mmCIF file of C-alpha atoms in Angstrom:
data_model
loop_
_atom_site.group_PDB
_atom_site.id
_atom_site.type_symbol
_atom_site.label_atom_id
_atom_site.label_comp_id
_atom_site.label_asym_id
_atom_site.label_seq_id
_atom_site.Cartn_x
_atom_site.Cartn_y
_atom_site.Cartn_z
ATOM 1 C CA MET A 1 -4.655 14.395 -8.010
ATOM 2 C CA ASP A 2 -0.950 13.791 -7.649
ATOM 3 C CA SER A 3 0.613 10.648 -6.244
ATOM 4 C CA LYS A 4 1.570 12.283 -2.928
ATOM 5 C CA GLU A 5 -2.080 13.101 -2.226
ATOM 6 C CA LYS A 6 -3.070 9.516 -3.059
ATOM 7 C CA VAL A 7 -0.430 8.214 -0.658
ATOM 8 C CA LYS A 8 -1.787 10.440 2.125
ATOM 9 C CA ILE A 9 -5.376 9.245 1.564
ATOM 10 C CA ILE A 10 -4.364 5.584 1.453
ATOM 11 C CA TYR A 11 -2.117 5.987 4.495
ATOM 12 C CA GLU A 12 -5.031 7.548 6.393
ATOM 13 C CA ALA A 13 -7.205 4.519 5.570
ATOM 14 C CA LEU A 14 -4.470 2.112 6.670
ATOM 15 C CA ASP A 15 -3.923 4.007 9.899
ATOM 16 C CA LEU A 16 -7.652 4.252 10.619
ATOM 17 C CA LYS A 17 -8.030 0.462 10.392
ATOM 18 C CA LEU A 18 -4.884 -0.124 12.453
ATOM 19 C CA ALA A 19 -2.743 -1.677 9.736
ATOM 20 C CA GLU A 20 0.674 -2.443 11.166
ATOM 21 C CA ASN A 21 4.228 -1.652 10.098
ATOM 22 C CA ILE A 22 3.205 0.792 7.351
ATOM 23 C CA LYS A 23 6.110 1.690 5.096
ATOM 24 C CA ILE A 24 6.113 4.181 2.206
ATOM 25 C CA LEU A 25 8.765 3.799 -0.484
ATOM 26 C CA LYS A 26 9.400 6.435 -3.131
ATOM 27 C CA ILE A 27 10.313 4.437 -6.225
ATOM 28 C CA GLN A 28 9.851 6.918 -9.069
ATOM 29 C CA GLU A 29 13.606 7.332 -9.606
ATOM 30 C CA ILE A 30 14.202 3.578 -9.915
ATOM 31 C CA SER A 31 11.048 2.303 -11.637
ATOM 32 C CA VAL A 32 8.556 3.214 -14.335
ATOM 33 C CA ILE A 33 5.712 1.235 -12.743
ATOM 34 C CA ALA A 34 4.787 3.760 -10.038
ATOM 35 C CA ASP A 35 5.906 6.759 -7.996
ATOM 36 C CA TYR A 36 5.253 5.226 -4.562
ATOM 37 C CA MET A 37 4.796 1.836 -2.978
ATOM 38 C CA ILE A 38 3.038 1.361 0.353
ATOM 39 C CA ILE A 39 3.555 -1.851 2.313
ATOM 40 C CA ALA A 40 1.563 -2.756 5.420
ATOM 41 C CA ASN A 41 0.457 -5.680 7.571
ATOM 42 C CA ALA A 42 -3.035 -6.913 8.380
ATOM 43 C CA THR A 43 -3.084 -9.430 11.204
ATOM 44 C CA THR A 44 -6.035 -11.634 10.184
ATOM 45 C CA ALA A 45 -8.323 -12.205 7.178
ATOM 46 C CA PRO A 46 -11.117 -10.069 8.731
ATOM 47 C CA HIS A 47 -8.563 -7.338 9.455
ATOM 48 C CA MET A 48 -7.363 -7.540 5.831
ATOM 49 C CA ASN A 49 -10.989 -7.176 4.676
ATOM 50 C CA ALA A 50 -11.489 -4.125 6.877
ATOM 51 C CA VAL A 51 -8.275 -2.501 5.620
ATOM 52 C CA LEU A 52 -9.106 -3.141 1.962
ATOM 53 C CA ASN A 53 -12.668 -1.889 2.377
ATOM 54 C CA GLU A 54 -11.450 1.307 4.045
ATOM 55 C CA ILE A 55 -8.913 1.970 1.287
ATOM 56 C CA GLU A 56 -11.616 1.483 -1.340
ATOM 57 C CA LEU A 57 -14.015 3.756 0.568
ATOM 58 C CA LYS A 58 -11.481 6.571 1.083
ATOM 59 C CA THR A 59 -10.227 6.459 -2.489
ATOM 60 C CA GLU A 60 -13.757 6.427 -3.881
ATOM 61 C CA GLU A 61 -14.719 9.402 -1.671
ATOM 62 C CA ASN A 62 -11.750 11.278 -3.109
ATOM 63 C CA HIS A 63 -12.551 10.367 -6.726
ATOM 64 C CA ILE A 64 -9.494 8.186 -7.165
ATOM 65 C CA GLU A 65 -9.914 5.603 -9.898
ATOM 66 C CA SER A 66 -10.700 2.102 -8.610
ATOM 67 C CA PRO A 67 -7.573 0.007 -8.283
ATOM 68 C CA ARG A 68 -6.671 -3.173 -10.053
ATOM 69 C CA ILE A 69 -6.479 -5.820 -7.363
ATOM 70 C CA GLU A 70 -4.300 -8.929 -7.360
ATOM 71 C CA GLY A 71 -3.899 -11.626 -4.758
ATOM 72 C CA ASN A 72 -6.320 -13.101 -2.288
ATOM 73 C CA LYS A 73 -7.108 -11.689 1.126
ATOM 74 C CA ASN A 74 -7.566 -15.234 2.429
ATOM 75 C CA ALA A 75 -4.127 -16.223 1.147
ATOM 76 C CA GLY A 76 -2.346 -13.495 3.095
ATOM 77 C CA TRP A 77 -1.416 -10.971 0.417
ATOM 78 C CA VAL A 78 -3.228 -8.389 -1.706
ATOM 79 C CA LEU A 79 -1.825 -5.850 -4.155
ATOM 80 C CA MET A 80 -3.825 -2.741 -5.073
ATOM 81 C CA ASP A 81 -2.574 -0.893 -8.162
ATOM 82 C CA PHE A 82 -3.605 2.768 -8.341
ATOM 83 C CA HIS A 83 -1.284 3.340 -11.355
ATOM 84 C CA ASP A 84 1.157 5.722 -9.665
ATOM 85 C CA VAL A 85 0.759 4.197 -6.180
ATOM 86 C CA ILE A 86 0.997 0.480 -5.460
ATOM 87 C CA VAL A 87 -0.245 -0.902 -2.154
ATOM 88 C CA HIS A 88 0.817 -4.279 -0.734
ATOM 89 C CA ILE A 89 -1.111 -5.635 2.254
ATOM 90 C CA PHE A 90 0.394 -8.769 3.805
ATOM 91 C CA ASN A 91 -0.157 -10.944 6.801
ATOM 92 C CA PRO A 92 3.056 -10.715 8.884
ATOM 93 C CA GLU A 93 4.380 -14.154 7.887
ATOM 94 C CA ASP A 94 3.974 -13.580 4.144
ATOM 95 C CA ARG A 95 5.553 -10.141 4.423
ATOM 96 C CA LEU A 96 8.651 -11.710 5.933
ATOM 97 C CA PHE A 97 8.660 -14.458 3.303
ATOM 98 C CA TYR A 98 8.313 -12.150 0.254
ATOM 99 C CA ASP A 99 10.512 -9.414 1.769
ATOM 100 C CA ILE A 100 9.344 -6.692 -0.624
ATOM 101 C CA GLU A 101 11.421 -4.103 1.236
ATOM 102 C CA ARG A 102 14.601 -5.984 0.316
ATOM 103 C CA ILE A 103 13.588 -6.253 -3.343
ATOM 104 C CA TRP A 104 12.862 -2.498 -3.461
ATOM 105 C CA ARG A 105 15.713 -1.472 -1.154
ATOM 106 C CA ASP A 106 16.867 1.165 -3.650
ATOM 107 C CA GLY A 107 13.608 3.018 -3.048
ATOM 108 C CA LYS A 108 13.656 5.922 -0.619
ATOM 109 C CA VAL A 109 11.752 5.345 2.637
ATOM 110 C CA CYS A 110 9.390 8.278 3.252
ATOM 111 C CA GLU A 111 7.596 9.411 6.369
ATOM 112 C CA ILE A 112 3.994 10.470 5.894
ATOM 113 C CA ASP A 113 4.725 13.860 7.509
ATOM 114 C CA ALA A 114 7.404 14.579 4.910
ATOM 115 C CA LEU A 115 5.074 14.208 1.909
#
């Protein structure tokens, strides 16, 4: 499965569980770590749990290798590494603090419909 298909499946899971401010960045031209990065907000720890569980369920259903996971859902930030797609889930305050979009500003913002 290519990275675009993974992004679509992960985006669907995020959207289904009402993750907020979902942003897709195409980073393959500026980085060797992945093709795409997805950044989204979860409003509370239970919401973060629901989002993470849905991503794991959808990716497993589609035979996508289990991600490496970093961070702590109770601390406000989790990173899921699917090799060619990296997913950051933040609470809104930590997202503003870490400002991942600024760090990766050379990445191209993509709309899900354009993939």
